[in-house]
mmCIF file of C-alpha atoms in Angstrom:
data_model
loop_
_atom_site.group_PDB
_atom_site.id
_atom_site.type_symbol
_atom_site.label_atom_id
_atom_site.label_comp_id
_atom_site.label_asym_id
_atom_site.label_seq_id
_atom_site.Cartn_x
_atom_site.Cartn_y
_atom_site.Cartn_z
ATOM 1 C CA UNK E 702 101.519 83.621 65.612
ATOM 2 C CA UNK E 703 100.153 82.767 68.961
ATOM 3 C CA UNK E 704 100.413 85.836 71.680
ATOM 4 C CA UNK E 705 101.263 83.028 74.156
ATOM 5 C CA UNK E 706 103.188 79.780 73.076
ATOM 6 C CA UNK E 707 103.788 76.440 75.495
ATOM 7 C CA UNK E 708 104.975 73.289 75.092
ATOM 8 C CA UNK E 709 102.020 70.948 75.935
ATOM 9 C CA UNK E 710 104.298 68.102 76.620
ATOM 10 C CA UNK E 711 103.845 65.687 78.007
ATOM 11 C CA UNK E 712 106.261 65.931 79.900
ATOM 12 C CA UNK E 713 107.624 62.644 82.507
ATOM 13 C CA UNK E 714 110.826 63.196 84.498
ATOM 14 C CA UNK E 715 111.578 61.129 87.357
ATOM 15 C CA UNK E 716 110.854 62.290 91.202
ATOM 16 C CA UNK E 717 113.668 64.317 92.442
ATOM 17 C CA UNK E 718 114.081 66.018 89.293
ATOM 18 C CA UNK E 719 114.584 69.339 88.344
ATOM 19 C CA UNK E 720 111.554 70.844 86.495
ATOM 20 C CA UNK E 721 111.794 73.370 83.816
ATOM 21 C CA UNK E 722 108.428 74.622 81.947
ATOM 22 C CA UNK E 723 108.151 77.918 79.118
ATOM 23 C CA UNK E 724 106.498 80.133 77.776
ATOM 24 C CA UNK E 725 106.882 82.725 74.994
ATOM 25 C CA UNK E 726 104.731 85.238 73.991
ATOM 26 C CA UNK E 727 104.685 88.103 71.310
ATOM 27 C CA UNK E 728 102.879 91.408 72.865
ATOM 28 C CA UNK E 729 105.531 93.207 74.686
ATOM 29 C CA UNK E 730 102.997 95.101 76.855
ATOM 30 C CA UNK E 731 102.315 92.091 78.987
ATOM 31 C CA UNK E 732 103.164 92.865 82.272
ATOM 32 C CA UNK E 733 101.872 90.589 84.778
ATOM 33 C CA UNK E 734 103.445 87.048 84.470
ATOM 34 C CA UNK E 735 101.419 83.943 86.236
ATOM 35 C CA UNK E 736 101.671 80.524 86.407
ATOM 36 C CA UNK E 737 98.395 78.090 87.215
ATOM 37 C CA UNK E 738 98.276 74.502 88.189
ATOM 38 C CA UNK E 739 95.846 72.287 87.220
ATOM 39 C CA UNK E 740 95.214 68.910 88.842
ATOM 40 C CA UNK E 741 93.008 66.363 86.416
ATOM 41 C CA UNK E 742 89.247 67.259 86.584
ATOM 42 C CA UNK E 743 90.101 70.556 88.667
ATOM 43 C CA UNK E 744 90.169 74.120 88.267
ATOM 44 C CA UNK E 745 92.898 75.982 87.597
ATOM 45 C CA UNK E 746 94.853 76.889 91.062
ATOM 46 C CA UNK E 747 97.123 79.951 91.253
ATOM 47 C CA UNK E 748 100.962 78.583 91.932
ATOM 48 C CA UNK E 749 102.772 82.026 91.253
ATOM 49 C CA UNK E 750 102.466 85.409 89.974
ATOM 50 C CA UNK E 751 105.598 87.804 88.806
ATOM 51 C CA UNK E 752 105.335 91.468 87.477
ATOM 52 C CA UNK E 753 108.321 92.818 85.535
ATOM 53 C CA UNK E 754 111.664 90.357 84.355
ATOM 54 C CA UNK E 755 113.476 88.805 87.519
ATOM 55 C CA UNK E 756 112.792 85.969 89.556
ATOM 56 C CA UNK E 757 110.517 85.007 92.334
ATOM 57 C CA UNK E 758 110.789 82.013 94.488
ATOM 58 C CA UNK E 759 108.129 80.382 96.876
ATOM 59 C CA UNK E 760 109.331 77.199 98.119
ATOM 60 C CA UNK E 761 110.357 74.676 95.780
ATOM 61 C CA UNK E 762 109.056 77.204 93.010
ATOM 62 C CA UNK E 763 111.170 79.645 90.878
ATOM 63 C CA UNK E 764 109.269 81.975 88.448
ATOM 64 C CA UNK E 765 111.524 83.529 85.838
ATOM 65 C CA UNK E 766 110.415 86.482 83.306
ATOM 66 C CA UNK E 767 113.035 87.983 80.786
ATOM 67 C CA UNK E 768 110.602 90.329 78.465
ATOM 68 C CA UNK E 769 113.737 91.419 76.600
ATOM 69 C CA UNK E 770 113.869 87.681 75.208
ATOM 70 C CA UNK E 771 109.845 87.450 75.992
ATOM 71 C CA UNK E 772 109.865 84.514 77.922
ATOM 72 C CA UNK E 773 108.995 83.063 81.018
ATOM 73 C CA UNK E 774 109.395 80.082 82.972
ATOM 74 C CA UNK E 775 108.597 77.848 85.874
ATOM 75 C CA UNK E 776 111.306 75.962 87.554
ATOM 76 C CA UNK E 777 110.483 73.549 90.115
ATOM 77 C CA UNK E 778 112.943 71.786 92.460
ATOM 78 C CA UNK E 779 113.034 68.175 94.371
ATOM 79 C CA UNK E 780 109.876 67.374 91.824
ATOM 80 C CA UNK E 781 107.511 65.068 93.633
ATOM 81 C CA UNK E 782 104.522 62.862 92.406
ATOM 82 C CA UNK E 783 102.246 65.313 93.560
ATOM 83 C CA UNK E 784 103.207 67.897 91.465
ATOM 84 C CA UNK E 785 101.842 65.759 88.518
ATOM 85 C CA UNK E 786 99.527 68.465 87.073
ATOM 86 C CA UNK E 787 99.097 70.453 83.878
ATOM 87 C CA UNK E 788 100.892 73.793 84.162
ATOM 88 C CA UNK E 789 99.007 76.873 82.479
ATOM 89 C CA UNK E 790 101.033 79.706 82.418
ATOM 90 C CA UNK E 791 98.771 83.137 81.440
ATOM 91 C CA UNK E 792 99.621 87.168 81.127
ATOM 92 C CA UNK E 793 97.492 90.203 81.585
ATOM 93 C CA UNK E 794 98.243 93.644 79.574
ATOM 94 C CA UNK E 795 99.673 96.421 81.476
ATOM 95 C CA UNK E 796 96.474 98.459 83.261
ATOM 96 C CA UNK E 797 94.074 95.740 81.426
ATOM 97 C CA UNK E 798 90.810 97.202 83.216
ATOM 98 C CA UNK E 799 89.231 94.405 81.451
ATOM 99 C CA UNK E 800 91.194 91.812 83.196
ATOM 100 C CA UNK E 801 91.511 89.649 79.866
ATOM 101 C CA UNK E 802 94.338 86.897 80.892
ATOM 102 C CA UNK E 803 96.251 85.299 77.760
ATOM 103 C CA UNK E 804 96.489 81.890 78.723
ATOM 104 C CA UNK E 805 99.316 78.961 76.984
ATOM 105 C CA UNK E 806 97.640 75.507 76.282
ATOM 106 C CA UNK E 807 99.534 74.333 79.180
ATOM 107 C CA UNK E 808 102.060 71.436 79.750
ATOM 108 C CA UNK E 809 101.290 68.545 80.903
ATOM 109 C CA UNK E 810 103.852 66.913 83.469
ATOM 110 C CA UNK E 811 104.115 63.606 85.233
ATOM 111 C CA UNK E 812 106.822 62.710 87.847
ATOM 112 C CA UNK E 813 107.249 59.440 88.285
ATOM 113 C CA UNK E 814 107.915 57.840 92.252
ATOM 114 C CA UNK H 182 85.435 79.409 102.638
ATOM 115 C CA UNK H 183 84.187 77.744 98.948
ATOM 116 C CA UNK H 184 85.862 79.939 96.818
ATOM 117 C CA UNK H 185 83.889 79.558 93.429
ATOM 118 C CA UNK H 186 81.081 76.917 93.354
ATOM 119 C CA UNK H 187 80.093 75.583 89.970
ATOM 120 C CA UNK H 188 76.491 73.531 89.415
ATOM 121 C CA UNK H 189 76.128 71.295 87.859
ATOM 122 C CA UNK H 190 79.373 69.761 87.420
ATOM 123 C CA UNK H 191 78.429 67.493 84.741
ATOM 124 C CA UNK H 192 75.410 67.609 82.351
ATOM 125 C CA UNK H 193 74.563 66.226 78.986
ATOM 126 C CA UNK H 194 71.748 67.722 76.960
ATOM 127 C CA UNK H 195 70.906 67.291 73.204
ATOM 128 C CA UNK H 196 71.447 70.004 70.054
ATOM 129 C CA UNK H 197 68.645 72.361 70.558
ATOM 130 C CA UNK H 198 68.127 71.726 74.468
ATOM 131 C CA UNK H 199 68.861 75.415 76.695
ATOM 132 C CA UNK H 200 70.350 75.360 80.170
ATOM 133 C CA UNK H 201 72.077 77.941 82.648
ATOM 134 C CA UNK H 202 75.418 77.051 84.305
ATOM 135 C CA UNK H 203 75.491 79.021 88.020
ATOM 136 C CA UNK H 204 78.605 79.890 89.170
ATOM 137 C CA UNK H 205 78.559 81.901 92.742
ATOM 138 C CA UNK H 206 81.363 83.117 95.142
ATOM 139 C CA UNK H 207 81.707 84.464 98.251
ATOM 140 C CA UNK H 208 84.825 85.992 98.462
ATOM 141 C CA UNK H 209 83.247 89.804 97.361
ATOM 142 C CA UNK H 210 85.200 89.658 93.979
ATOM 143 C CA UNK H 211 83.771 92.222 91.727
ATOM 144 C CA UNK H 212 84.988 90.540 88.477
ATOM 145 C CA UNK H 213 83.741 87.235 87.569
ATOM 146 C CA UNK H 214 84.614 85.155 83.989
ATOM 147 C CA UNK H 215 83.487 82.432 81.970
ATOM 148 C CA UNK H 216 85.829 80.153 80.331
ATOM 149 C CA UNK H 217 85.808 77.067 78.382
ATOM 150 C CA UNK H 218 88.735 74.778 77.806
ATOM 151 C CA UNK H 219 89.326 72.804 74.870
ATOM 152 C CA UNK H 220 91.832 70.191 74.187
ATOM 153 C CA UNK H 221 94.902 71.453 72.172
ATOM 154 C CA UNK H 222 93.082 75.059 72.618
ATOM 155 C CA UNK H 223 93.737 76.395 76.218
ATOM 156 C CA UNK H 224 91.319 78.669 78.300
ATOM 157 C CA UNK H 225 89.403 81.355 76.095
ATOM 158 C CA UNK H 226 87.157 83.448 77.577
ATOM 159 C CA UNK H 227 83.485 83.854 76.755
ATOM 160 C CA UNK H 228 82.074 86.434 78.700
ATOM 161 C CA UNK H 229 83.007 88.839 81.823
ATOM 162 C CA UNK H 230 81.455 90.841 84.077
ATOM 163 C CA UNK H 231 83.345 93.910 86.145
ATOM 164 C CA UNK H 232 80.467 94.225 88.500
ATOM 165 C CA UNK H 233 76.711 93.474 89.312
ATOM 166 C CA UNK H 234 74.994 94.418 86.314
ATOM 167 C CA UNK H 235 77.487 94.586 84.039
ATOM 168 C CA UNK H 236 78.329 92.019 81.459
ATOM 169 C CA UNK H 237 81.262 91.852 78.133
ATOM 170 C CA UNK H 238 81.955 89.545 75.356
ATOM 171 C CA UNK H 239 85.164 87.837 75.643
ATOM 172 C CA UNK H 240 86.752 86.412 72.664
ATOM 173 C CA UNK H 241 83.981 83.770 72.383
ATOM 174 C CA UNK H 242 80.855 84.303 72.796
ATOM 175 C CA UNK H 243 78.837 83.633 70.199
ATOM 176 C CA UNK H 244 76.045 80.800 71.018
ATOM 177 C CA UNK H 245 76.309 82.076 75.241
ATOM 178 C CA UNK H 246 74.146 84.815 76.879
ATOM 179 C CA UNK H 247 75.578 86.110 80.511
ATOM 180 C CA UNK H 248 73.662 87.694 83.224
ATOM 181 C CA UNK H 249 75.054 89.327 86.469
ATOM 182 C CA UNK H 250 71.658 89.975 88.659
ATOM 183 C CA UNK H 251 73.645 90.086 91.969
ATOM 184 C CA UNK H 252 77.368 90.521 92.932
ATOM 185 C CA UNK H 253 77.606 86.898 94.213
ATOM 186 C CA UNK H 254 76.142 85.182 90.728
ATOM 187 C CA UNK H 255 77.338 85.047 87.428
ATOM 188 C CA UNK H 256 75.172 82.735 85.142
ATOM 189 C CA UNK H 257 76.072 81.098 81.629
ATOM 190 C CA UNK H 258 73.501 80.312 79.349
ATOM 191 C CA UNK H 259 73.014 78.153 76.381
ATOM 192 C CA UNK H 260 69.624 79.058 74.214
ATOM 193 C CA UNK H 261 70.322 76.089 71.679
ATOM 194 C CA UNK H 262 73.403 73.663 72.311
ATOM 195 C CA UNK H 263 75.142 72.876 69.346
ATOM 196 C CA UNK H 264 77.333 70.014 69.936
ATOM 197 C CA UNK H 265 80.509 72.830 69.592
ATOM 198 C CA UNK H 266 79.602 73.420 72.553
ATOM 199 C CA UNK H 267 80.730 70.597 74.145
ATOM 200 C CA UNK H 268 83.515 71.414 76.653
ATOM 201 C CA UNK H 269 84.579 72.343 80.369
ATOM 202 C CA UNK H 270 83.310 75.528 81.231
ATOM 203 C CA UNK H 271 85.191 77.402 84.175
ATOM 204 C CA UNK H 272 84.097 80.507 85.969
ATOM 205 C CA UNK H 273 86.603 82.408 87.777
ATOM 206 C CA UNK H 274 86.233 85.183 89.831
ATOM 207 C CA UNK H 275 88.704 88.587 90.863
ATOM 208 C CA UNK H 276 88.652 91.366 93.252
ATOM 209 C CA UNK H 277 89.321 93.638 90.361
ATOM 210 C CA UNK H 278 90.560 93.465 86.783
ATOM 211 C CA UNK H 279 93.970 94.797 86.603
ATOM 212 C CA UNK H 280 97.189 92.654 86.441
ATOM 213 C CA UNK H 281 97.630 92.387 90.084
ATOM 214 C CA UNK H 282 94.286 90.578 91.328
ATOM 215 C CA UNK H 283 94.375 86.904 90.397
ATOM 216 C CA UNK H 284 91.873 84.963 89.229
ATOM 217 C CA UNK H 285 90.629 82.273 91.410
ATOM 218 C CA UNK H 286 88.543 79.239 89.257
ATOM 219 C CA UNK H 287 85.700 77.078 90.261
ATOM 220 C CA UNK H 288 86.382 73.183 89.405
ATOM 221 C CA UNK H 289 84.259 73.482 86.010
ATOM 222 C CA UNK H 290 81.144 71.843 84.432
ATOM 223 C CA UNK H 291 81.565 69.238 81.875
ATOM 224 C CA UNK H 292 79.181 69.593 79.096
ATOM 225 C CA UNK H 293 78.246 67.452 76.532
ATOM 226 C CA UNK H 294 75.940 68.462 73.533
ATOM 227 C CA UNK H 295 74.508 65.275 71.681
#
């Protein structure tokens, strides 16, 4: 098994639409929770970041992390064409001094005008 | 403010060929990476460095030699492409290595090995 699983999609909903994208993972002592976007032919770009279960919101963007269930996920609202990306979400072990992110294949989403 | 610069962005070389990818940033980050991403296999990590002078194997480095010589630089180096080597290779950089300092990514260098 994986220590991080996603969905690589793809993924098409139309514009408007409410986005929902997971991720499940196996090693309980994950701790920090992020999610990267990546635009085609682009580095990956920092969208959110979570530590411990709960939400966090930033804009149009909800991160969700229930580590009872470990599993996380990326909500986004009023999706636009612009947020046609690949969405990587990653983890880091608790007090990693290695900084060693897990990263999910990522999930590829189009939203279609 | 660049961030993390990547050169080349593209190259081709054939099997046997060396090269060094450069990756520099200017935002003080003591922890720098090298990735490469693979279709249908995500990000994995070849080597990282937690400061000038240091360097670690990630979970794949075999084929890939790292040096740190100043803070600002982290290079990548290929002795003898093999054409598994043909990917996009991403540095990234952090302020420090614990769960709270992101990682910020340069836009990659396409590689192909012939």
């Amino acid at each position: 098994q994986k220590e991080v699983e996603q969905d690589p999609g793809p993924l098409s909903v139309p514009e408007g639409a409410i986005v929902s994208l997971n991720c499940t993972y196996s090693n309980s002592a994950f701790q920090y929770f992020m999610w990267y976007r990546q635009y085609s032919r682009k580095g990956p770009e920092l969208l959110m970041y979570t530590y411990s279960s709960g939400n966090k919101e930033d804009g149009r963007f909800t991160a969700q992390v229930d580590k009872s269930s470990k599993y996380i996920s990326l909500f986004i609202r009023d999706s636009q064409p612009s947020d046609s990306a690949t969405y990587l979400c990653a983890m880091i072990h608790y007090g990693g001094s290695q900084g060693n992110l897990i990263f999910g294949k990522g999930t590829k989403l189009s939203v279609k005008p | 403010n660049a961030g993390v610069t990547q050169t080349p962005k593209f190259r081709v070389l054939k099997t046997g060929q060396s090269m060094t990818l450069l990756c520099a940033q200017d935002m003080n980050h003591e922890y720098m990476y090298w990735y490469r991403q693979d279709p249908g296999m995500g990000l994995r990590l070849i080597h990282y460095s937690v400061g000038e002078g240091t360097t670690a194997k990630g979970e794949v480095p075999d084929g890939y030699n790292v040096s740190r010589l100043k803070k600002q630089n982290f290079l990548l180096g290929l002795e003898s492409a093999a054409p598994s080597q043909t990917s996009v290779y991403f540095c990234a950089s952090s302020r420090q290595g614990n769960g709270n300092q992101p990682q910020h990514f340069g836009d990659g260098t396409r590689l192909s090995i012939l």
